[in-house]
Coordinates of N, CA, C and O in Angstrom, one line a residue:
M1 N 24.3 25.9 -36.7 CA 24.1 27.0 -35.4 C 23.7 28.2 -36.2 O 24.5 28.6 -37.3
E2 N 23.0 28.8 -35.6 CA 22.5 30.3 -35.9 C 22.8 31.4 -35.1 O 22.0 31.0 -33.8
N3 N 23.3 32.2 -35.3 CA 23.5 33.3 -34.3 C 24.3 32.8 -33.0 O 23.9 33.3 -31.7
G4 N 25.0 31.7 -33.0 CA 25.9 31.3 -32.2 C 25.1 30.4 -31.0 O 25.3 29.7 -30.2
A5 N 23.7 30.3 -31.6 CA 22.9 29.2 -30.6 C 22.7 27.8 -31.4 O 22.5 27.6 -32.4
Q6 N 22.8 26.8 -30.6 CA 22.7 25.3 -31.1 C 21.4 25.0 -31.1 O 20.6 25.3 -30.2
K7 N 21.1 24.2 -32.2 CA 19.9 23.7 -32.4 C 19.8 22.3 -31.5 O 20.7 21.4 -31.5
T8 N 18.8 22.1 -30.7 CA 18.6 20.8 -29.9 C 18.1 19.8 -30.9 O 16.9 20.1 -31.3
P9 N 18.6 18.7 -30.9 CA 18.1 17.7 -32.1 C 16.4 17.1 -31.4 O 16.7 17.1 -30.3
A10 N 15.9 17.0 -31.9 CA 14.3 16.2 -31.3 C 14.8 14.8 -31.0 O 15.5 14.0 -31.5
I11 N 14.2 14.7 -29.8 CA 14.4 13.3 -29.2 C 13.1 12.4 -29.5 O 11.9 12.8 -29.1
I12 N 13.1 11.4 -29.6 CA 12.3 10.6 -30.3 C 12.4 9.5 -28.9 O 13.2 8.8 -29.0
T13 N 11.1 9.4 -28.5 CA 11.1 8.5 -27.7 C 9.9 7.2 -27.9 O 9.0 7.0 -28.6
P14 N 10.6 6.2 -27.7 CA 9.9 4.9 -28.4 C 8.7 4.6 -27.2 O 8.2 5.3 -26.5
P15 N 7.9 3.8 -28.3 CA 6.5 3.5 -27.3 C 6.6 3.0 -25.8 O 7.7 2.3 -26.0
S16 N 5.9 3.5 -25.1 CA 6.2 3.0 -23.8 C 5.7 1.7 -23.3 O 4.8 1.1 -23.6
T17 N 6.5 0.9 -22.7 CA 6.5 -0.2 -22.2 C 6.1 -0.2 -21.0 O 6.7 0.5 -20.0
P18 N 5.1 -1.0 -20.4 CA 4.5 -1.1 -18.9 C 6.1 -1.8 -18.4 O 6.8 -2.8 -18.6
V19 N 6.2 -0.9 -17.0 CA 7.3 -1.5 -16.2 C 6.6 -1.7 -14.8 O 6.0 -1.1 -14.5
P20 N 7.2 -2.4 -13.9 CA 6.9 -2.6 -12.5 C 7.2 -1.3 -11.7 O 7.9 -0.6 -12.1
K21 N 6.2 -1.4 -10.9 CA 6.0 -0.1 -9.8 C 6.4 -0.8 -8.6 O 6.1 -1.8 -8.3
V22 N 6.9 0.1 -7.5 CA 7.2 -0.6 -6.5 C 6.2 0.1 -5.4 O 6.0 1.3 -5.4
G23 N 5.7 -0.8 -4.6 CA 4.6 -0.3 -3.7 C 4.9 -0.4 -2.2 O 5.7 -1.7 -2.2
V24 N 4.4 0.1 -1.3 CA 4.3 -0.1 0.0 C 3.3 -0.5 0.7 O 2.2 0.6 0.5
A25 N 2.5 -1.5 1.3 CA 1.5 -1.7 1.9 C 1.8 -1.9 3.3 O 2.8 -2.7 3.7
V26 N 0.6 -1.4 4.2 CA 1.0 -1.6 5.7 C -0.4 -2.1 6.3 O -1.4 -2.0 6.1
F27 N 0.4 -3.4 7.0 CA -0.6 -4.1 7.9 C -0.5 -3.4 9.2 O 0.6 -3.1 10.3
L28 N -1.4 -2.3 9.4 CA -1.5 -1.6 10.4 C -2.6 -2.2 11.6 O -3.7 -2.4 11.3
L29 N -1.8 -2.8 12.8 CA -2.5 -3.6 13.5 C -2.9 -2.9 14.9 O -2.4 -1.8 15.4
N30 N -4.0 -3.3 15.3 CA -4.6 -2.6 16.6 C -5.3 -3.7 17.2 O -6.4 -4.1 16.9
G31 N -4.7 -4.4 18.2 CA -5.1 -5.3 18.9 C -4.9 -6.5 18.0 O -3.9 -6.9 17.5
S32 N -6.2 -7.2 17.7 CA -6.4 -8.6 16.7 C -6.9 -8.1 15.7 O -7.2 -9.0 14.7
K33 N -6.9 -6.9 15.4 CA -7.8 -6.2 14.2 C -6.6 -5.6 13.2 O -5.3 -5.0 13.7
V34 N -6.9 -5.4 11.8 CA -6.2 -4.8 11.0 C -7.0 -3.9 10.3 O -8.4 -3.8 10.1
L35 N -6.3 -2.7 9.8 CA -7.2 -1.6 9.0 C -7.3 -1.9 7.6 O -6.0 -1.9 6.9
L36 N -8.5 -1.8 6.9 CA -8.7 -2.1 5.5 C -9.8 -1.1 5.2 O -10.5 -0.4 5.7
G37 N -9.2 -0.6 3.9 CA -10.2 0.2 2.9 C -10.8 -0.2 1.9 O -10.0 -1.0 1.1
K38 N -11.8 0.2 1.5 CA -12.4 -0.2 0.2 C -11.9 0.6 -1.0 O -12.4 1.9 -0.9
R39 N -11.2 0.1 -2.0 CA -10.7 1.0 -2.8 C -11.5 1.3 -3.9 O -12.7 0.5 -4.3
L40 N -11.5 2.6 -4.5 CA -12.4 3.3 -5.8 C -11.3 3.2 -6.9 O -12.3 3.8 -8.1
S41 N -10.3 3.1 -6.7 CA -9.6 3.2 -8.2 C -9.7 2.1 -9.1 O -10.2 1.2 -8.5
P42 N -9.4 2.2 -10.5 CA -9.7 1.4 -11.3 C -9.3 0.0 -10.8 O -9.9 -1.3 -11.4
V43 N -7.9 -0.1 -10.6 CA -7.4 -1.1 -10.2 C -7.8 -1.8 -8.8 O -7.5 -1.3 -7.9
G44 N -8.5 -2.8 -9.0 CA -8.8 -3.5 -7.8 C -10.3 -2.7 -7.1 O -10.9 -2.9 -6.0
H45 N -11.2 -2.0 -7.9 CA -12.2 -1.3 -7.7 C -13.2 -2.3 -6.6 O -13.5 -3.4 -7.1
S46 N -13.4 -1.6 -5.5 CA -14.6 -2.2 -4.6 C -13.7 -3.5 -3.8 O -14.9 -4.3 -3.4
T47 N -12.5 -3.6 -3.6 CA -12.0 -4.8 -3.1 C -11.5 -3.9 -1.8 O -11.1 -2.6 -1.8
F48 N -11.0 -4.7 -0.8 CA -10.9 -4.3 0.3 C -9.1 -4.4 0.5 O -8.8 -5.6 0.2
A49 N -8.5 -3.3 0.7 CA -7.0 -3.3 0.7 C -6.6 -2.6 1.9 O -7.1 -1.8 2.5
L50 N -5.1 -2.7 2.3 CA -4.5 -2.3 3.2 C -4.0 -1.0 2.8 O -4.2 -0.4 1.5
P51 N -3.9 0.3 3.5 CA -3.0 1.5 3.4 C -1.9 1.3 2.7 O -1.1 0.4 3.1
G52 N -1.7 2.2 1.8 CA -0.3 2.3 1.0 C -0.3 2.8 -0.4 O -1.1 3.3 -0.5
G53 N 1.0 2.9 -0.9 CA 1.1 3.5 -2.3 C 2.2 3.3 -2.8 O 3.2 2.6 -2.2
H54 N 2.8 4.0 -3.6 CA 4.2 3.8 -4.4 C 5.4 4.7 -3.5 O 5.3 5.7 -3.2
L55 N 6.3 4.0 -3.7 CA 7.6 4.4 -3.2 C 8.3 5.6 -4.1 O 8.3 5.6 -5.1
E56 N 8.5 6.8 -3.2 CA 9.1 7.7 -3.9 C 10.5 7.5 -4.0 O 10.9 6.8 -3.2
F57 N 11.1 8.4 -5.1 CA 12.6 8.3 -5.0 C 13.2 8.7 -3.7 O 12.9 9.7 -3.2
G58 N 14.1 8.0 -3.4 CA 15.1 8.2 -2.1 C 14.5 7.8 -0.8 O 15.0 8.1 0.1
E59 N 13.2 7.4 -0.8 CA 12.3 6.9 0.2 C 12.6 5.6 0.8 O 12.9 4.6 0.2
S60 N 12.8 5.6 2.1 CA 12.8 3.9 2.8 C 11.7 3.5 2.8 O 10.8 4.3 2.8
F61 N 11.4 2.1 3.1 CA 10.1 1.3 3.0 C 9.2 2.1 4.4 O 8.1 2.4 4.2
E62 N 10.3 2.2 5.3 CA 9.4 2.9 6.8 C 8.8 4.2 6.3 O 7.7 4.7 6.8
E63 N 9.6 4.9 5.9 CA 8.8 6.4 5.5 C 7.8 6.5 4.7 O 7.0 7.1 4.7
C64 N 8.0 5.6 3.4 CA 6.9 5.3 2.6 C 5.6 4.8 3.3 O 4.4 5.4 3.2
A65 N 5.7 4.1 4.1 CA 4.6 3.6 5.2 C 4.1 4.5 5.8 O 3.0 4.9 6.0
A66 N 4.8 5.4 6.5 CA 4.4 6.6 7.6 C 3.6 7.3 6.7 O 2.6 8.0 7.2
R67 N 4.2 7.9 5.5 CA 3.9 9.1 4.6 C 2.4 8.6 4.2 O 1.4 9.3 4.2
E68 N 2.4 7.3 3.5 CA 1.0 6.8 2.8 C 0.1 6.8 4.0 O -1.4 7.0 3.7
V69 N 0.1 6.2 5.1 CA -0.8 5.8 6.1 C -1.3 7.4 6.5 O -2.6 7.5 6.8
K70 N -0.3 8.1 6.7 CA -1.0 9.9 7.1 C -1.9 10.1 6.1 O -2.8 10.9 6.3
E71 N -1.1 10.0 4.8 CA -1.8 10.6 3.7 C -3.2 10.3 3.3 O -4.2 10.9 3.0
E72 N -3.4 8.8 3.9 CA -4.8 8.3 3.1 C -5.8 8.2 4.6 O -6.9 8.3 4.5
T73 N -5.2 8.3 5.9 CA -5.8 7.7 6.9 C -5.8 8.9 8.2 O -6.7 8.8 9.0
G74 N -4.7 9.9 8.1 CA -4.2 10.6 9.2 C -3.9 10.2 10.2 O -3.6 10.9 11.2
L75 N -3.6 8.8 10.3 CA -3.0 8.2 11.4 C -1.5 8.3 11.3 O -0.8 8.1 10.4
E76 N -1.0 8.6 12.6 CA 0.4 8.4 12.9 C 0.9 6.8 13.1 O -0.1 6.4 14.2
I77 N 1.9 6.4 12.8 CA 2.2 5.0 12.9 C 3.6 4.8 13.7 O 4.2 5.9 13.9
D78 N 3.8 3.8 14.4 CA 5.1 3.4 15.2 C 5.3 1.9 14.8 O 4.7 1.2 14.5
K79 N 6.6 1.8 15.3 CA 7.3 0.3 15.3 C 6.9 -0.3 14.0 O 6.4 -1.6 13.7
T80 N 7.4 0.5 12.8 CA 7.3 -0.2 11.6 C 8.3 -1.2 11.6 O 9.5 -1.2 11.9
E81 N 8.0 -2.4 10.6 CA 8.9 -3.9 10.4 C 8.4 -4.2 9.2 O 7.3 -4.4 8.6
Y82 N 9.6 -4.4 8.6 CA 9.4 -5.2 7.1 C 9.0 -6.5 7.4 O 9.4 -7.2 8.5
L83 N 8.0 -6.9 6.5 CA 7.5 -8.5 6.6 C 8.0 -9.2 5.3 O 8.5 -10.3 5.8
T84 N 7.5 -8.8 4.2 CA 7.7 -9.8 3.3 C 7.7 -8.7 2.0 O 7.4 -7.5 1.8
V85 N 8.0 -9.2 0.6 CA 7.5 -8.7 -0.5 C 7.0 -9.8 -1.6 O 7.2 -11.0 -1.1
T86 N 6.1 -8.9 -2.3 CA 5.4 -9.9 -3.5 C 5.4 -9.4 -4.8 O 5.6 -8.2 -4.9
N87 N 5.6 -10.3 -5.4 CA 5.6 -9.9 -7.0 C 4.2 -9.9 -7.9 O 3.7 -11.1 -8.1
N88 N 3.7 -9.0 -8.0 CA 2.2 -8.9 -8.5 C 1.9 -8.3 -10.1 O 2.0 -7.4 -10.1
V89 N 1.5 -9.5 -10.5 CA 1.2 -9.1 -12.0 C -0.3 -9.1 -12.1 O -0.9 -10.3 -12.1
I90 N -0.7 -7.9 -11.9 CA -2.1 -7.8 -11.6 C -3.1 -7.9 -13.2 O -4.1 -8.2 -13.1
S91 N -2.6 -7.2 -13.9 CA -3.0 -7.4 -15.3 C -1.8 -7.0 -16.4 O -0.8 -6.9 -16.0
E92 N -2.4 -6.7 -17.6 CA -1.2 -6.8 -18.8 C -0.5 -5.3 -18.6 O 0.3 -5.3 -19.2
K93 N -1.1 -4.4 -18.2 CA -0.5 -3.1 -18.0 C -0.1 -2.8 -16.5 O 0.3 -1.6 -16.1
V94 N -0.4 -3.6 -15.5 CA -0.1 -3.2 -14.1 C 0.5 -4.4 -13.5 O 0.0 -5.6 -13.0
H95 N 2.1 -4.1 -12.9 CA 2.7 -4.9 -12.3 C 3.5 -4.1 -11.3 O 4.0 -3.1 -11.4
T96 N 3.2 -4.8 -10.1 CA 3.6 -4.4 -8.9 C 4.6 -4.9 -8.2 O 4.2 -6.2 -7.8
V97 N 5.7 -4.5 -7.5 CA 6.7 -5.4 -6.6 C 6.1 -4.6 -5.1 O 6.0 -3.2 -5.0
C98 N 5.6 -5.4 -4.3 CA 4.8 -4.8 -3.2 C 5.8 -5.2 -2.0 O 5.9 -6.3 -1.7
I99 N 6.2 -4.0 -1.2 CA 6.9 -4.3 0.2 C 5.8 -4.1 1.2 O 5.3 -3.3 1.5
F100 N 5.7 -5.4 1.8 CA 4.6 -5.2 3.3 C 5.5 -5.0 4.5 O 6.4 -5.3 4.8
I101 N 4.8 -4.0 5.3 CA 5.3 -3.4 6.3 C 4.1 -3.6 7.5 O 3.3 -3.5 7.2
R102 N 4.8 -4.0 8.6 CA 3.8 -4.0 9.8 C 4.1 -3.0 10.6 O 5.0 -2.4 10.8
A103 N 3.1 -2.5 11.3 CA 3.2 -1.3 12.2 C 1.9 -0.8 13.2 O 0.9 -1.7 13.0
V104 N 2.1 -0.1 14.1 CA 0.9 -0.2 15.1 C 0.6 1.3 15.3 O 1.4 2.3 14.5
L105 N -0.6 1.7 15.8 CA -0.7 3.2 16.0 C 0.5 3.9 17.0 O 0.6 3.1 17.9
A106 N 0.7 4.8 16.5 CA 1.5 5.8 17.5 C 0.8 6.3 18.9 O 1.3 6.2 20.0
D107 N -0.4 6.4 18.6 CA -1.5 6.6 19.9 C -2.6 6.0 19.6 O -3.5 6.1 18.8
V108 N -3.0 4.9 20.4 CA -4.4 4.2 20.4 C -5.8 4.9 20.2 O -6.6 4.2 19.7
N109 N -5.6 6.0 20.6 CA -6.9 6.9 20.6 C -7.3 7.4 19.4 O -8.2 8.1 19.2
Q110 N -6.3 7.3 18.4 CA -6.5 7.9 16.8 C -7.7 7.2 16.1 O -7.8 5.9 16.4
K111 N -8.3 8.0 15.3 CA -9.2 7.3 14.8 C -9.1 7.7 13.0 O -8.7 8.7 12.7
P112 N -9.1 6.4 12.3 CA -8.9 6.9 10.7 C -9.9 7.5 10.2 O -11.1 7.5 10.5
E113 N -9.2 8.6 9.1 CA -10.6 9.3 8.5 C -10.3 9.0 7.1 O -9.1 8.4 6.7
T114 N -11.0 9.4 6.1 CA -10.7 8.9 4.8 C -10.6 10.4 4.0 O -11.3 11.3 3.7
L115 N -9.3 10.6 4.0 CA -8.6 11.8 3.5 C -8.2 11.6 1.9 O -8.0 12.7 1.2
E116 N -8.5 10.8 1.0 CA -8.6 10.4 -0.5 C -10.2 9.9 -0.9 O -10.1 8.7 -1.2
P117 N -11.0 10.6 -0.4 CA -12.3 9.8 -1.0 C -12.5 9.6 -2.5 O -13.6 8.7 -2.7
G118 N -11.7 10.0 -3.3 CA -11.7 9.4 -4.7 C -10.8 7.8 -4.8 O -11.1 7.7 -6.0
K119 N -10.3 7.6 -3.9 CA -9.6 6.3 -3.9 C -9.9 5.7 -3.0 O -9.7 4.3 -3.2
C120 N -10.7 5.8 -1.8 CA -10.9 4.9 -1.1 C -12.5 5.2 -0.2 O -12.5 6.3 -0.2
A121 N -13.3 4.5 -0.3 CA -14.7 4.6 0.3 C -14.6 4.6 1.6 O -15.8 5.0 2.3
G122 N -13.7 4.3 2.7 CA -13.7 4.6 3.8 C -12.6 3.4 4.6 O -12.6 2.4 3.8
W123 N -12.4 3.5 5.6 CA -11.5 2.8 6.6 C -12.3 2.3 7.7 O -12.8 3.1 8.5
D124 N -11.9 0.9 8.2 CA -12.4 0.3 9.1 C -11.4 -0.9 9.7 O -10.6 -1.3 9.0
W125 N -11.7 -1.1 11.0 CA -10.9 -2.2 11.4 C -11.7 -3.4 11.3 O -12.7 -3.9 11.9
Y126 N -10.8 -4.5 11.1 CA -11.5 -6.0 10.8 C -10.6 -6.8 11.5 O -9.5 -6.9 11.4
E127 N -11.2 -8.0 12.2 CA -10.6 -9.2 12.8 C -9.8 -10.0 11.5 O -10.5 -10.2 10.8
W128 N -8.6 -10.2 12.2 CA -8.0 -10.8 10.9 C -8.7 -12.3 10.8 O -8.7 -12.5 9.5
N129 N -9.2 -13.0 11.2 CA -10.3 -14.2 11.1 C -11.3 -14.0 10.2 O -12.1 -14.9 10.3
N130 N -11.9 -12.9 10.3 CA -13.0 -12.5 9.8 C -12.9 -11.2 8.9 O -13.7 -10.0 8.9
L131 N -12.3 -11.2 7.8 CA -11.9 -10.0 6.7 C -13.4 -10.0 5.8 O -13.5 -11.1 5.5
P132 N -13.2 -8.5 5.3 CA -14.4 -8.5 4.6 C -14.0 -9.0 3.0 O -13.0 -9.4 2.8
E133 N -15.1 -9.2 2.3 CA -14.8 -9.6 0.9 C -15.5 -8.7 0.0 O -16.3 -8.0 0.3
P134 N -14.9 -8.7 -1.3 CA -13.7 -9.5 -1.8 C -12.5 -8.5 -1.1 O -12.4 -7.4 -1.4
L135 N -11.3 -9.2 -1.3 CA -10.1 -8.5 -0.7 C -9.2 -8.4 -2.1 O -9.5 -9.0 -3.4
F136 N -8.7 -7.3 -2.1 CA -7.5 -6.8 -3.3 C -6.9 -8.0 -3.6 O -6.0 -8.9 -2.9
G137 N -6.6 -8.4 -4.7 CA -5.9 -9.7 -5.3 C -4.6 -10.0 -4.6 O -4.6 -11.1 -3.9
P138 N -3.7 -9.0 -4.4 CA -2.3 -9.3 -3.7 C -2.6 -9.9 -2.1 O -2.0 -10.8 -1.6
L139 N -3.5 -9.0 -1.5 CA -3.9 -9.4 -0.1 C -4.8 -10.7 -0.1 O -4.3 -11.5 0.7
E140 N -5.4 -11.0 -1.1 CA -6.2 -12.1 -1.2 C -5.2 -13.2 -1.6 O -5.4 -14.4 -0.6
D141 N -4.2 -13.1 -1.5 CA -3.3 -14.2 -2.2 C -2.6 -14.8 -0.9 O -2.2 -15.8 -0.9
M142 N -2.2 -13.4 -0.4 CA -1.3 -13.6 1.0 C -2.4 -14.4 1.9 O -1.7 -15.2 2.5
V143 N -3.4 -13.9 2.0 CA -4.3 -14.5 3.2 C -4.6 -16.2 2.7 O -4.7 -17.1 3.6
Q144 N -4.9 -16.3 1.3 CA -5.2 -17.7 0.8 C -3.7 -18.6 1.3 O -3.7 -19.8 1.2
S145 N -2.5 -17.9 1.2 CA -1.2 -19.0 1.6 C -1.4 -18.8 2.9 O 0.1 -19.8 3.3
G146 N -2.1 -18.6 3.9 CA -2.0 -18.8 5.3 C -0.9 -17.7 6.2 O -0.6 -17.8 7.2
F147 N -0.7 -16.8 5.3 CA 0.3 -15.4 6.0 C -0.5 -15.2 7.2 O -1.8 -14.5 6.9
N148 N 0.3 -14.7 8.1 CA -0.6 -14.2 9.2 C 0.3 -12.7 9.6 O 1.6 -13.1 9.8
P149 N -0.2 -11.7 9.8 CA 0.7 -10.3 9.9 C 0.9 -10.1 11.3 O 1.8 -9.2 11.6
F150 N 0.6 -10.8 12.3 CA 0.5 -10.7 13.6 C 1.9 -11.5 14.1 O 2.3 -12.4 13.7
P151 N 2.4 -10.6 14.9 CA 3.8 -11.3 15.7 C 3.4 -12.5 16.2 O 2.4 -12.8 17.0
V152 N 4.2 -13.6 16.1 CA 4.1 -14.9 17.1 C 4.6 -14.5 18.5 O 5.8 -13.9 18.8
T153 N 3.9 -14.9 19.3 CA 3.9 -14.7 20.9 C 4.7 -15.9 21.6 O 4.1 -17.0 21.2
A154 N 5.6 -15.5 22.7 CA 6.2 -16.8 23.0 C 4.9 -17.3 24.1 O 4.6 -16.8 24.7
S155 N 5.1 -18.7 24.1 CA 3.9 -19.2 25.2 C 4.6 -19.6 26.5 O 5.7 -19.8 26.6

């Protein structure tokens, strides 16, 4: 101690090890269509993906879904509902646990905007049985497994 001040010891941080991140992806439905955007980020570049992003500290899945859709597309959503979770090891440095949410437009007259042009080339609505290619890996895996985001209707 010098002049009554304590010296703070240096903190040595170990080399960083990749850790999984939690993501939320939104099946935003409009009739028989789902909203997809063409990714521009290094992970999954030029593939089509759902709107979504990383869960922030203290956020609920539904809050994250609404925030991410608003930030990326300008759309307000409603009737958010948990669907499923997937564990995605995308590369040796990218591992995400993705929470999938289903939602609908709060107002059907809204049109998606490309609010993050550095991350997405644009948004459009696609028929579930006629999706664009290539799909982002985790979404492709779900489609190949026969997953259907649309609610089952009673006959």
